[in-house]
Coordinates of C-alpha atoms in Angstrom, one line a residue:
M1 CA 22.9 -37.6 5.9
A2 CA 24.9 -40.7 5.0
L3 CA 21.9 -43.1 5.0
K4 CA 19.9 -40.8 2.7
Q5 CA 22.4 -41.4 -0.1
A6 CA 21.8 -44.2 -2.6
V7 CA 25.5 -45.0 -2.3
V8 CA 27.0 -43.9 1.0
W9 CA 30.0 -41.7 -0.1
L10 CA 31.0 -39.5 2.7
L11 CA 34.0 -37.5 3.9
V12 CA 33.9 -37.1 7.7
A13 CA 36.3 -34.2 8.5
D14 CA 35.4 -33.1 12.0
D15 CA 37.9 -31.6 14.4
V16 CA 40.3 -33.8 16.4
G17 CA 38.7 -35.7 19.2
I18 CA 35.1 -35.0 18.2
G19 CA 34.4 -38.7 17.4
K20 CA 34.9 -39.4 13.7
T21 CA 35.5 -43.1 14.4
I22 CA 32.3 -43.4 16.3
E23 CA 30.3 -41.5 13.6
V24 CA 31.7 -43.8 10.8
A25 CA 31.2 -47.0 12.8
L26 CA 27.6 -46.0 13.6
I27 CA 26.9 -45.7 9.9
V28 CA 28.6 -49.1 9.2
R29 CA 26.7 -50.8 12.0
E30 CA 23.4 -49.5 10.6
L31 CA 24.3 -50.7 7.1
I32 CA 25.2 -54.1 8.3
D33 CA 21.9 -54.4 10.4
R34 CA 19.9 -53.3 7.4
G35 CA 21.5 -56.0 5.3
E36 CA 22.8 -53.5 2.8
I37 CA 26.5 -54.5 3.2
A38 CA 28.0 -57.9 4.2
R39 CA 31.7 -57.1 4.1
L40 CA 33.8 -54.2 5.4
S41 CA 37.5 -53.1 5.2
V42 CA 39.1 -50.3 7.2
L43 CA 42.3 -48.9 5.6
C44 CA 44.4 -47.1 8.2
P45 CA 48.0 -46.4 9.1
P46 CA 49.8 -49.3 10.7
H47 CA 49.8 -47.9 14.3
L48 CA 46.0 -47.5 14.3
C49 CA 45.1 -51.1 13.3
E50 CA 44.6 -52.5 16.8
Q51 CA 42.7 -49.4 17.9
W52 CA 40.2 -49.8 15.0
Q53 CA 39.9 -53.5 15.7
R54 CA 39.2 -52.8 19.4
E55 CA 36.7 -50.0 18.7
L56 CA 34.7 -52.1 16.2
R57 CA 34.7 -55.1 18.6
D58 CA 34.0 -53.4 21.9
R59 CA 31.5 -50.7 20.8
F60 CA 29.8 -52.1 17.8
H61 CA 30.2 -55.9 18.0
I62 CA 32.0 -56.1 14.7
D63 CA 34.8 -58.7 15.0
A64 CA 37.5 -57.7 12.4
V65 CA 40.9 -59.2 11.7
V66 CA 44.0 -57.1 11.3
V67 CA 45.7 -57.6 7.9
R68 CA 49.3 -56.5 7.6
S69 CA 52.7 -58.1 6.7
T70 CA 53.1 -59.9 10.0
A71 CA 49.6 -61.4 10.0
A72 CA 48.8 -61.9 6.4
A73 CA 50.6 -65.2 6.1
R74 CA 48.8 -66.7 9.1
L75 CA 45.4 -65.6 7.7
E76 CA 46.1 -67.0 4.3
R77 CA 47.2 -70.4 5.7
G78 CA 44.7 -73.0 4.7
L79 CA 42.7 -70.9 2.2
P80 CA 42.1 -72.2 -1.3
A81 CA 44.6 -70.9 -3.9
N82 CA 42.0 -68.6 -5.6
Q83 CA 40.5 -67.2 -2.4
S84 CA 41.6 -63.8 -1.0
V85 CA 41.8 -62.9 2.7
F86 CA 39.3 -60.2 2.0
E87 CA 36.8 -62.8 0.7
A88 CA 37.4 -65.3 3.6
Y89 CA 37.1 -62.7 6.4
P90 CA 34.1 -60.4 6.1
Y91 CA 35.5 -57.7 8.4
T92 CA 39.1 -56.6 8.1
V93 CA 41.3 -53.8 9.3
V94 CA 44.1 -53.3 6.8
S95 CA 47.4 -51.5 7.1
L96 CA 47.8 -48.9 4.4
D97 CA 51.5 -49.7 4.2
Y98 CA 50.7 -53.4 3.6
I99 CA 48.0 -52.8 0.9
K100 CA 49.6 -50.1 -1.1
S101 CA 52.0 -52.3 -3.1
D102 CA 51.1 -53.1 -6.7
R103 CA 50.5 -56.8 -6.1
R104 CA 48.4 -56.4 -3.0
R105 CA 46.6 -53.4 -4.3
D106 CA 45.4 -55.4 -7.3
E107 CA 44.3 -58.3 -5.1
F108 CA 42.3 -55.9 -2.9
Q109 CA 40.6 -54.2 -5.8
R110 CA 39.5 -57.6 -7.2
A111 CA 38.0 -58.7 -3.8
C112 CA 37.1 -55.3 -2.5
P113 CA 34.2 -55.3 0.0
E114 CA 31.0 -53.3 -0.4
C115 CA 32.1 -50.9 2.3
V116 CA 35.6 -49.3 2.7
I117 CA 36.6 -46.9 5.4
V118 CA 39.8 -44.9 4.9
D119 CA 41.3 -43.4 8.1
E120 CA 43.6 -40.5 7.9
A121 CA 42.6 -40.0 4.3
H122 CA 44.7 -36.7 4.1
T123 CA 47.8 -38.9 4.0
C124 CA 46.6 -40.5 0.7
T125 CA 46.6 -37.3 -1.5
V126 CA 48.6 -37.2 -4.7
S127 CA 51.1 -34.7 -3.3
G128 CA 53.8 -35.6 -0.8
Q129 CA 56.8 -37.8 -1.0
G130 CA 56.0 -41.5 -0.5
R131 CA 52.2 -41.1 -0.8
Q132 CA 51.8 -41.8 -4.4
Q133 CA 51.0 -45.5 -3.8
R134 CA 48.3 -44.7 -1.3
Y135 CA 46.8 -42.3 -3.7
T136 CA 46.9 -44.8 -6.6
L137 CA 45.1 -47.3 -4.3
L138 CA 42.2 -45.0 -3.4
R139 CA 41.8 -43.7 -6.9
G140 CA 41.6 -47.3 -8.2
L141 CA 39.0 -48.2 -5.6
A142 CA 36.9 -45.1 -6.5
E143 CA 36.9 -46.2 -10.2
I144 CA 35.9 -49.8 -9.7
T145 CA 33.4 -50.9 -12.3
Y146 CA 32.9 -53.7 -14.8
Q147 CA 32.6 -54.1 -18.6
L148 CA 30.6 -56.5 -20.6
T149 CA 33.0 -58.4 -22.7
G150 CA 33.1 -61.6 -24.8
A151 CA 29.9 -63.3 -25.9
W152 CA 27.8 -61.5 -23.3
G153 CA 29.1 -58.1 -24.4
R154 CA 28.4 -58.9 -28.1
L155 CA 24.9 -60.1 -27.2
A156 CA 24.2 -56.8 -25.3
D157 CA 25.3 -54.8 -28.3
E158 CA 23.1 -56.8 -30.6
V159 CA 20.1 -56.6 -28.4
L160 CA 20.6 -52.8 -28.0
T161 CA 20.7 -52.5 -31.8
Y162 CA 17.5 -54.6 -32.1
A163 CA 15.7 -52.5 -29.4
R164 CA 16.5 -49.3 -31.2
A165 CA 15.2 -50.7 -34.4
L166 CA 12.1 -51.9 -32.6
V167 CA 11.3 -48.4 -31.3
E168 CA 12.1 -46.8 -34.7
R169 CA 9.7 -49.1 -36.5
A170 CA 6.9 -48.1 -34.2
E171 CA 7.2 -44.4 -35.0
G172 CA 4.1 -43.0 -36.6
Q173 CA 2.0 -46.1 -35.8
G174 CA -0.1 -44.6 -33.0
A175 CA 0.6 -43.9 -29.4
L176 CA -0.4 -47.3 -28.1
R177 CA 1.9 -49.3 -30.4
Q178 CA 4.7 -46.9 -29.7
R179 CA 4.3 -47.2 -26.0
M180 CA 4.2 -51.0 -26.2
S181 CA 7.3 -51.0 -28.3
W182 CA 9.1 -48.9 -25.8
W183 CA 8.1 -51.2 -23.0
A184 CA 9.2 -54.3 -24.9
A185 CA 12.6 -52.7 -25.7
L186 CA 13.2 -51.6 -22.1
A187 CA 12.2 -55.0 -20.8
L188 CA 14.7 -56.7 -23.1
L189 CA 17.5 -54.3 -22.0
R190 CA 16.8 -54.8 -18.3
C191 CA 16.9 -58.6 -18.7
I192 CA 20.1 -58.4 -20.7
S193 CA 21.6 -56.3 -17.8
S194 CA 20.4 -58.8 -15.3
S195 CA 21.9 -62.2 -16.3
P196 CA 22.3 -64.4 -19.4
A197 CA 19.5 -66.7 -18.2
A198 CA 17.1 -63.7 -18.0
A199 CA 18.2 -62.6 -21.4
V200 CA 17.5 -66.0 -22.9
N201 CA 14.0 -66.1 -21.4
A202 CA 13.2 -62.6 -22.6
L203 CA 14.3 -63.3 -26.1
R204 CA 12.3 -66.5 -26.3
T205 CA 9.2 -64.7 -25.1
R206 CA 9.9 -62.0 -27.6
L207 CA 10.1 -64.5 -30.5
A208 CA 6.9 -66.2 -29.3
D209 CA 4.7 -63.1 -28.8
G210 CA 6.1 -60.1 -30.6
V211 CA 5.5 -56.6 -29.5
L212 CA 1.7 -56.7 -29.3
G213 CA 1.2 -60.3 -30.4
E214 CA -0.9 -61.5 -33.4
G215 CA -4.5 -60.3 -33.3
A216 CA -4.0 -57.9 -30.4
D217 CA -6.9 -55.6 -29.7
E218 CA -5.9 -52.3 -31.3
A219 CA -8.9 -50.7 -29.7
Q220 CA -7.3 -50.9 -26.3
S221 CA -7.0 -47.4 -24.9
L222 CA -3.7 -45.8 -24.1
D223 CA -4.8 -45.3 -20.5
E224 CA -5.4 -49.0 -20.1
A225 CA -2.0 -49.7 -21.5
E226 CA -0.4 -47.2 -19.1
A227 CA -2.2 -48.8 -16.2
Q228 CA -0.9 -52.2 -17.1
G229 CA 2.6 -50.8 -17.5
R230 CA 2.5 -49.3 -14.0
E231 CA 1.6 -52.5 -12.3
R232 CA 4.5 -54.0 -10.3
I233 CA 4.5 -57.4 -8.6
L234 CA 7.5 -58.7 -6.6
V235 CA 7.3 -62.3 -5.4
A236 CA 9.8 -63.1 -2.6
T237 CA 10.3 -65.4 0.3
D238 CA 11.0 -64.2 3.8
C239 CA 14.5 -63.3 2.8
L240 CA 13.1 -59.8 1.9
S241 CA 11.1 -59.4 5.0
E242 CA 13.9 -57.4 6.7
G243 CA 16.2 -54.6 5.8
I244 CA 14.7 -53.9 2.3
N245 CA 13.1 -50.5 1.3
L246 CA 10.3 -51.0 -1.1
Q247 CA 8.0 -48.0 -0.2
H248 CA 9.0 -46.1 -3.4
L249 CA 7.8 -49.0 -5.7
F250 CA 5.0 -50.8 -3.9
S251 CA 1.9 -49.9 -1.8
A252 CA 0.5 -53.4 -0.9
A253 CA 1.6 -56.6 0.6
V254 CA 0.1 -60.1 0.0
H255 CA 0.9 -62.9 2.5
Y256 CA 0.7 -66.0 0.4
E257 CA 2.3 -68.1 3.1
L258 CA 1.2 -67.6 6.7
S259 CA 4.0 -67.4 9.2
W260 CA 3.7 -68.9 12.7
N261 CA 5.0 -65.7 14.2
P262 CA 2.9 -62.5 13.7
T263 CA 6.0 -60.4 13.9
R264 CA 7.1 -61.8 10.6
H265 CA 3.9 -60.5 9.0
E266 CA 4.6 -57.1 10.5
Q267 CA 8.1 -57.1 9.1
R268 CA 6.9 -58.1 5.6
E269 CA 4.4 -55.2 5.6
G270 CA 7.0 -52.9 6.9
R271 CA 8.9 -53.1 3.6
V272 CA 6.2 -50.9 2.0
D273 CA 4.6 -49.3 5.1
R274 CA 7.5 -47.1 6.1
F275 CA 8.8 -43.5 5.9
G276 CA 8.7 -42.2 2.3
Q277 CA 5.6 -44.0 1.2
Q278 CA 3.5 -41.7 -1.0
V279 CA 0.1 -43.3 -0.8
R280 CA -2.3 -42.6 2.1
E281 CA -3.3 -46.3 2.7
I282 CA -1.3 -49.5 2.5
R283 CA -3.2 -52.6 1.5
T284 CA -2.4 -56.0 3.0
T285 CA -4.0 -59.3 2.2
M286 CA -3.6 -62.8 3.6
L287 CA -4.2 -65.8 1.3
F288 CA -5.0 -69.0 3.1
G289 CA -6.5 -72.4 2.4
R290 CA -10.0 -72.9 3.8
D291 CA -9.4 -76.6 4.2
N292 CA -5.7 -76.3 5.1
P293 CA -5.2 -77.4 8.7
V294 CA -1.9 -75.6 9.2
D295 CA -3.4 -72.3 7.8
G296 CA -6.4 -72.8 10.0
A297 CA -4.4 -73.1 13.2
V298 CA -2.1 -70.2 12.3
L299 CA -4.8 -67.9 11.1
H300 CA -7.5 -68.5 13.7
V301 CA -5.4 -68.8 16.7
I302 CA -2.1 -66.9 16.3
L303 CA -2.6 -64.2 13.7
R304 CA -6.1 -63.1 14.7
K305 CA -5.3 -63.0 18.4
A306 CA -2.2 -61.0 17.7
E307 CA -4.3 -58.6 15.5
S308 CA -6.8 -58.1 18.3
I309 CA -4.0 -57.2 20.7
R310 CA -2.5 -54.8 18.1
K311 CA -5.8 -53.0 17.6
E312 CA -6.2 -52.7 21.4
L313 CA -2.7 -51.4 22.1
G314 CA -1.7 -49.9 18.8
V315 CA 1.5 -51.9 18.7
L316 CA 2.4 -55.5 17.7
V317 CA 3.2 -57.9 20.6
P318 CA 5.6 -60.6 19.3
M319 CA 4.5 -64.2 19.7
P320 CA 6.6 -65.9 22.4
D321 CA 8.2 -69.2 21.5
D322 CA 10.3 -70.1 24.4
E323 CA 11.9 -73.5 24.1
G324 CA 9.8 -74.3 21.0
K325 CA 6.4 -74.4 22.9
L326 CA 4.7 -72.7 20.0
T327 CA 5.9 -75.2 17.5
Q328 CA 4.9 -78.0 19.9
A329 CA 1.4 -76.5 20.3
L330 CA 0.9 -76.2 16.5
V331 CA 2.1 -79.7 15.9
G332 CA -0.5 -80.8 18.4
A333 CA -3.2 -78.8 16.7
V334 CA -2.4 -80.0 13.2
L335 CA -1.2 -83.6 13.7
L336 CA -2.5 -84.9 16.9
R337 CA -6.2 -84.0 16.5
K338 CA -8.5 -86.6 15.0
G339 CA -10.9 -85.9 12.3
S340 CA -10.9 -84.8 8.6
V341 CA -9.0 -82.0 7.1
A342 CA -12.0 -79.7 7.1
T343 CA -12.9 -80.3 10.8
A344 CA -9.2 -80.1 11.9
S345 CA -8.9 -76.6 10.4
R346 CA -11.6 -75.2 12.6
Q347 CA -9.6 -74.2 15.7
P348 CA -11.7 -71.8 17.8
S349 CA -9.3 -71.3 20.6
L350 CA -5.8 -72.1 21.8
D351 CA -6.7 -75.5 23.1
F352 CA -3.5 -77.3 22.2
G353 CA -3.0 -79.1 25.5
Q354 CA -0.3 -78.3 28.1
P355 CA 2.0 -76.2 25.9
A356 CA -0.8 -73.7 25.4
V357 CA -0.8 -72.7 29.0
A358 CA 2.8 -71.6 28.9
I359 CA 2.3 -69.8 25.6
E360 CA -0.8 -67.9 26.8
T361 CA 1.0 -66.9 30.0
A362 CA 4.0 -65.6 28.0
R363 CA 1.8 -63.8 25.5
Q364 CA -0.2 -62.1 28.3
S365 CA 3.0 -61.0 30.0
A366 CA 4.3 -59.5 26.7
R367 CA 1.0 -57.8 26.3
E368 CA 1.1 -56.2 29.7
R369 CA 4.7 -55.0 29.2
A370 CA 3.7 -53.4 25.9
A371 CA 0.8 -51.7 27.5
R372 CA 3.1 -50.3 30.2
K373 CA 5.6 -49.0 27.7
R374 CA 2.8 -47.4 25.6
T375 CA 1.5 -45.6 28.7
L376 CA 5.0 -44.5 29.6
F377 CA 5.7 -43.0 26.3
A378 CA 2.2 -41.8 25.5
Q379 CA 1.8 -38.4 23.9
R380 CA -0.4 -37.2 26.7
R381 CA 2.6 -37.3 29.0
L382 CA 4.4 -34.7 26.9
K383 CA 3.3 -31.2 27.9
P384 CA 4.1 -28.0 26.0
E385 CA 5.6 -26.4 29.0
D386 CA 8.1 -29.2 29.2
V387 CA 9.2 -28.8 25.6
L388 CA 9.2 -25.0 25.3
P389 CA 12.4 -24.4 27.3
E390 CA 14.3 -26.8 25.1
G391 CA 12.9 -25.1 22.0
Q392 CA 14.0 -21.7 23.4
K393 CA 17.5 -23.1 24.0
T394 CA 17.7 -24.3 20.4
L395 CA 16.5 -21.0 19.1
A396 CA 19.1 -19.2 21.1
V397 CA 21.8 -21.3 19.6
L398 CA 20.6 -21.3 16.0
G399 CA 19.2 -17.8 15.9
G400 CA 15.8 -16.3 15.0
E401 CA 14.5 -14.0 12.3
D402 CA 16.2 -10.9 13.9
D403 CA 19.6 -12.7 13.8
V404 CA 19.1 -13.7 10.2
A405 CA 18.2 -10.2 9.1
R406 CA 21.1 -8.7 11.0
S407 CA 23.6 -11.2 9.6
V408 CA 22.4 -10.5 6.0
R409 CA 22.6 -6.8 6.4
R410 CA 26.2 -7.0 7.8
A411 CA 27.3 -9.4 5.0
T412 CA 25.8 -7.3 2.2
A413 CA 27.3 -4.1 3.7
R414 CA 30.7 -5.7 3.7
L415 CA 30.2 -6.8 0.1
G416 CA 28.9 -3.4 -1.0
A417 CA 25.6 -4.9 -2.2
P418 CA 22.6 -2.6 -1.8
L419 CA 19.4 -3.8 -0.2
E420 CA 15.8 -3.0 -1.3
V421 CA 12.4 -3.8 0.0
T422 CA 10.6 -6.4 -2.1
T423 CA 6.9 -6.1 -3.0
G424 CA 4.7 -7.6 -0.3
A425 CA 7.6 -8.4 2.0
A426 CA 7.3 -7.8 5.7
P427 CA 9.7 -5.2 7.1
P428 CA 12.7 -6.5 9.0
A429 CA 12.5 -6.6 12.8
T430 CA 15.2 -4.0 12.9
G431 CA 16.4 -1.6 10.2
N432 CA 14.7 -0.3 7.1
C433 CA 15.3 -2.9 4.4
T434 CA 15.0 -6.5 3.5
P435 CA 17.1 -8.4 1.0
A436 CA 15.8 -8.4 -2.5
A437 CA 14.4 -11.7 -3.6

């Protein structure tokens, strides 16, 4: 439930001893592993600081430092004058009594991490003697935002005024021109919101080309314009190959740089080929140089062999690279072979000398392990008679149609609400009425 939210904003209020700490830390660990957060602070009563530090370290491999009055001076020692403890240490466990003062509260709000956990949040309400400072702290954190001021703020206001005029001038000039004006205005506003450099580039392009440009083809159909406007292209390095969800915006992946590890290609494609993708087919393309010796070795030997194993097993088998043997083999293929660029790129087999033997052995071992795992968890091992008892147990706990009907009748009887049979509704399992739709 937490990870389905665009911004994870969750109140965990389970009973005592159920495992709230574990639940919250599981969410945090997942967010860290996905790359969605890089810094974390836990705000808790002083007597729970060491417990939080220990739980995060021992169970989730998150090494946090405790920040309170007795430790703050030591942590700040040696830091630049303008750097906060909360910037220098990515994971902190902070005493609420330490952080609630006005000076420290302002510092924390300025350098607040992307993720904040508040333990014993009921002690931070507005009521209660001595709790006003804690409440002020949390209210301030919840309202953190920013304002465009100064020259950038004035530029944003001026561009907004210009964009409005741009759209207004296009009214009554045809659907195509109106649509192009809207796109131009939205593009300008998005660039202004991004950075000053993006704003400058967008304005220069605007001055050079105008909305449609001089001599634009007015006969272009609105459908063609719509198709152009829907096209999205994102160019990225491998920094976006992990932890990024792009399935709602893109449906294709183009590898314009071949990786030496087939797993990297799988990870790139996984940004769009994942749960939530709306199209039935994901398209992937690899661009490679026909006379590029590196591309030739990578494509013919590594990627295509990995693809053949994937088609056979249905899963990707990672390319082993123990002690750099893969790199050594590729260097041998690209640099140590004689001949021209064209002939060097034709590499029909993994004939890279001695390192190839160890690589092929490791790859075959990985392939066999993957095959065993796939057999172990294959769907044919799952039989209906094994699942049915568990389903019956779940139904007994959650209740079936009879339980729902009985519950509704009792509730409506207590409320004095009459029931009537709706048209076409099946009669209840017991009784004479069904709730009105």
